[in-house]
Amino acid sequence: MYTVKRKSFLIKLVENDLNGNSFSKLVPINRSYFSNIMTGRAKPSEMMALKIAKVLNCNVDEIFEEVEDKEAKQSCNN
């Protein structure tokens, strides 16, 4: 799972002459899901992060930080 690097993400949107609506249509994702990613309420999967990075013409690590899945960690420790 990934968390957004908000400033870097917004810069990439501007560099690619995109707004939230046009970006959402290109990925494609629901506009509310995009909003949730940007506010940190949603964490995209690896596949979704790859799709997003492709639309923004960048590498995933430029716009996202990988975060550890707490549930997966707990199940490994049990």
PDB file of C-alpha atoms in Angstrom:
ATOM      1  CA  MET A   1       0.000   0.000   0.000  1.00  0.00           C
ATOM      2  CA  TYR A   2       1.084   3.542  -0.652  1.00  0.00           C
ATOM      3  CA  THR A   3       0.577   6.992   0.783  1.00  0.00           C
ATOM      4  CA  VAL A   4       0.726  10.057  -1.431  1.00  0.00           C
ATOM      5  CA  LYS A   5       3.526  12.627  -1.488  1.00  0.00           C
ATOM      6  CA  ARG A   6       0.962  15.379  -1.927  1.00  0.00           C
ATOM      7  CA  LYS A   7       3.228  18.214  -3.092  1.00  0.00           C
ATOM      8  CA  SER A   8       5.054  16.025  -5.629  1.00  0.00           C
ATOM      9  CA  PHE A   9       1.750  14.633  -6.876  1.00  0.00           C
ATOM     10  CA  LEU A  10       0.293  18.100  -7.404  1.00  0.00           C
ATOM     11  CA  ILE A  11       3.430  19.225  -9.253  1.00  0.00           C
ATOM     12  CA  LYS A  12       3.115  16.229 -11.589  1.00  0.00           C
ATOM     13  CA  LEU A  13      -0.532  17.088 -12.255  1.00  0.00           C
ATOM     14  CA  VAL A  14       0.470  20.625 -13.269  1.00  0.00           C
ATOM     15  CA  GLU A  15       3.426  19.408 -15.359  1.00  0.00           C
ATOM     16  CA  ASN A  16       1.038  17.154 -17.278  1.00  0.00           C
ATOM     17  CA  ASP A  17      -1.600  19.895 -17.605  1.00  0.00           C
ATOM     18  CA  LEU A  18      -4.183  17.858 -15.670  1.00  0.00           C
ATOM     19  CA  ASN A  19      -6.814  18.638 -13.092  1.00  0.00           C
ATOM     20  CA  GLY A  20      -8.571  16.190 -10.787  1.00  0.00           C
ATOM     21  CA  ASN A  21     -11.381  15.417 -13.225  1.00  0.00           C
ATOM     22  CA  SER A  22      -9.224  14.887 -16.307  1.00  0.00           C
ATOM     23  CA  PHE A  23      -6.730  12.844 -14.294  1.00  0.00           C
ATOM     24  CA  SER A  24      -9.484  10.642 -12.850  1.00  0.00           C
ATOM     25  CA  LYS A  25     -10.797   9.885 -16.332  1.00  0.00           C
ATOM     26  CA  LEU A  26      -7.344   8.933 -17.657  1.00  0.00           C
ATOM     27  CA  VAL A  27      -6.448   6.462 -14.884  1.00  0.00           C
ATOM     28  CA  PRO A  28      -9.537   5.644 -14.697  1.00  0.00           C
ATOM     29  CA  ILE A  29     -10.632   6.039 -11.080  1.00  0.00           C
ATOM     30  CA  ASN A  30     -13.647   7.464  -9.325  1.00  0.00           C
ATOM     31  CA  ARG A  31     -13.219  11.164  -8.522  1.00  0.00           C
ATOM     32  CA  SER A  32     -14.040  10.576  -4.848  1.00  0.00           C
ATOM     33  CA  TYR A  33     -11.386   7.829  -4.635  1.00  0.00           C
ATOM     34  CA  PHE A  34      -8.844  10.272  -6.089  1.00  0.00           C
ATOM     35  CA  SER A  35      -9.859  12.817  -3.463  1.00  0.00           C
ATOM     36  CA  ASN A  36      -9.468  10.207  -0.726  1.00  0.00           C
ATOM     37  CA  ILE A  37      -5.966   9.344  -1.959  1.00  0.00           C
ATOM     38  CA  MET A  38      -5.000  13.017  -1.908  1.00  0.00           C
ATOM     39  CA  THR A  39      -6.284  13.497   1.652  1.00  0.00           C
ATOM     40  CA  GLY A  40      -4.739  10.272   2.952  1.00  0.00           C
ATOM     41  CA  ARG A  41      -8.058   8.537   3.641  1.00  0.00           C
ATOM     42  CA  ALA A  42      -7.317   5.935   0.948  1.00  0.00           C
ATOM     43  CA  LYS A  43      -4.085   4.147   0.210  1.00  0.00           C
ATOM     44  CA  PRO A  44      -3.797   2.804  -3.341  1.00  0.00           C
ATOM     45  CA  SER A  45      -2.606  -0.709  -4.071  1.00  0.00           C
ATOM     46  CA  GLU A  46       0.638  -1.310  -5.920  1.00  0.00           C
ATOM     47  CA  MET A  47      -1.262  -1.844  -9.180  1.00  0.00           C
ATOM     48  CA  MET A  48      -3.208   1.403  -8.777  1.00  0.00           C
ATOM     49  CA  ALA A  49      -0.030   3.316  -7.871  1.00  0.00           C
ATOM     50  CA  LEU A  50       1.568   2.007 -11.079  1.00  0.00           C
ATOM     51  CA  LYS A  51      -1.426   3.108 -13.170  1.00  0.00           C
ATOM     52  CA  ILE A  52      -1.373   6.556 -11.571  1.00  0.00           C
ATOM     53  CA  ALA A  53       2.384   6.964 -12.112  1.00  0.00           C
ATOM     54  CA  LYS A  54       2.007   5.948 -15.754  1.00  0.00           C
ATOM     55  CA  VAL A  55      -0.608   8.656 -16.351  1.00  0.00           C
ATOM     56  CA  LEU A  56       1.675  11.213 -14.659  1.00  0.00           C
ATOM     57  CA  ASN A  57       4.740  10.055 -16.649  1.00  0.00           C
ATOM     58  CA  CYS A  58       6.825   9.349 -13.555  1.00  0.00           C
ATOM     59  CA  ASN A  59       8.028   6.606 -11.235  1.00  0.00           C
ATOM     60  CA  VAL A  60       5.847   5.468  -8.344  1.00  0.00           C
ATOM     61  CA  ASP A  61       8.443   6.550  -5.764  1.00  0.00           C
ATOM     62  CA  GLU A  62       8.275  10.137  -7.033  1.00  0.00           C
ATOM     63  CA  ILE A  63       4.660  10.532  -5.936  1.00  0.00           C
ATOM     64  CA  PHE A  64       4.085   7.801  -3.328  1.00  0.00           C
ATOM     65  CA  GLU A  65       5.730   6.357  -0.247  1.00  0.00           C
ATOM     66  CA  GLU A  66       5.283   2.678   0.425  1.00  0.00           C
ATOM     67  CA  VAL A  67       3.636   1.996   3.788  1.00  0.00           C
ATOM     68  CA  GLU A  68       3.549  -1.245   5.674  1.00  0.00           C
ATOM     69  CA  ASP A  69       0.182  -2.981   5.822  1.00  0.00           C
ATOM     70  CA  LYS A  70      -0.568  -3.311   9.573  1.00  0.00           C
ATOM     71  CA  GLU A  71      -2.941  -6.266   9.060  1.00  0.00           C
ATOM     72  CA  ALA A  72      -0.357  -8.207   7.060  1.00  0.00           C
ATOM     73  CA  LYS A  73       2.298  -7.491   9.674  1.00  0.00           C
ATOM     74  CA  GLN A  74      -0.008  -8.688  12.478  1.00  0.00           C
ATOM     75  CA  SER A  75      -0.830 -11.937  10.690  1.00  0.00           C
ATOM     76  CA  CYS A  76       2.881 -12.623  10.131  1.00  0.00           C
ATOM     77  CA  ASN A  77       3.608 -12.075  13.822  1.00  0.00           C
ATOM     78  CA  ASN A  78       0.891 -14.484  14.998  1.00  0.00           C
TER      79      ASN A  78
END
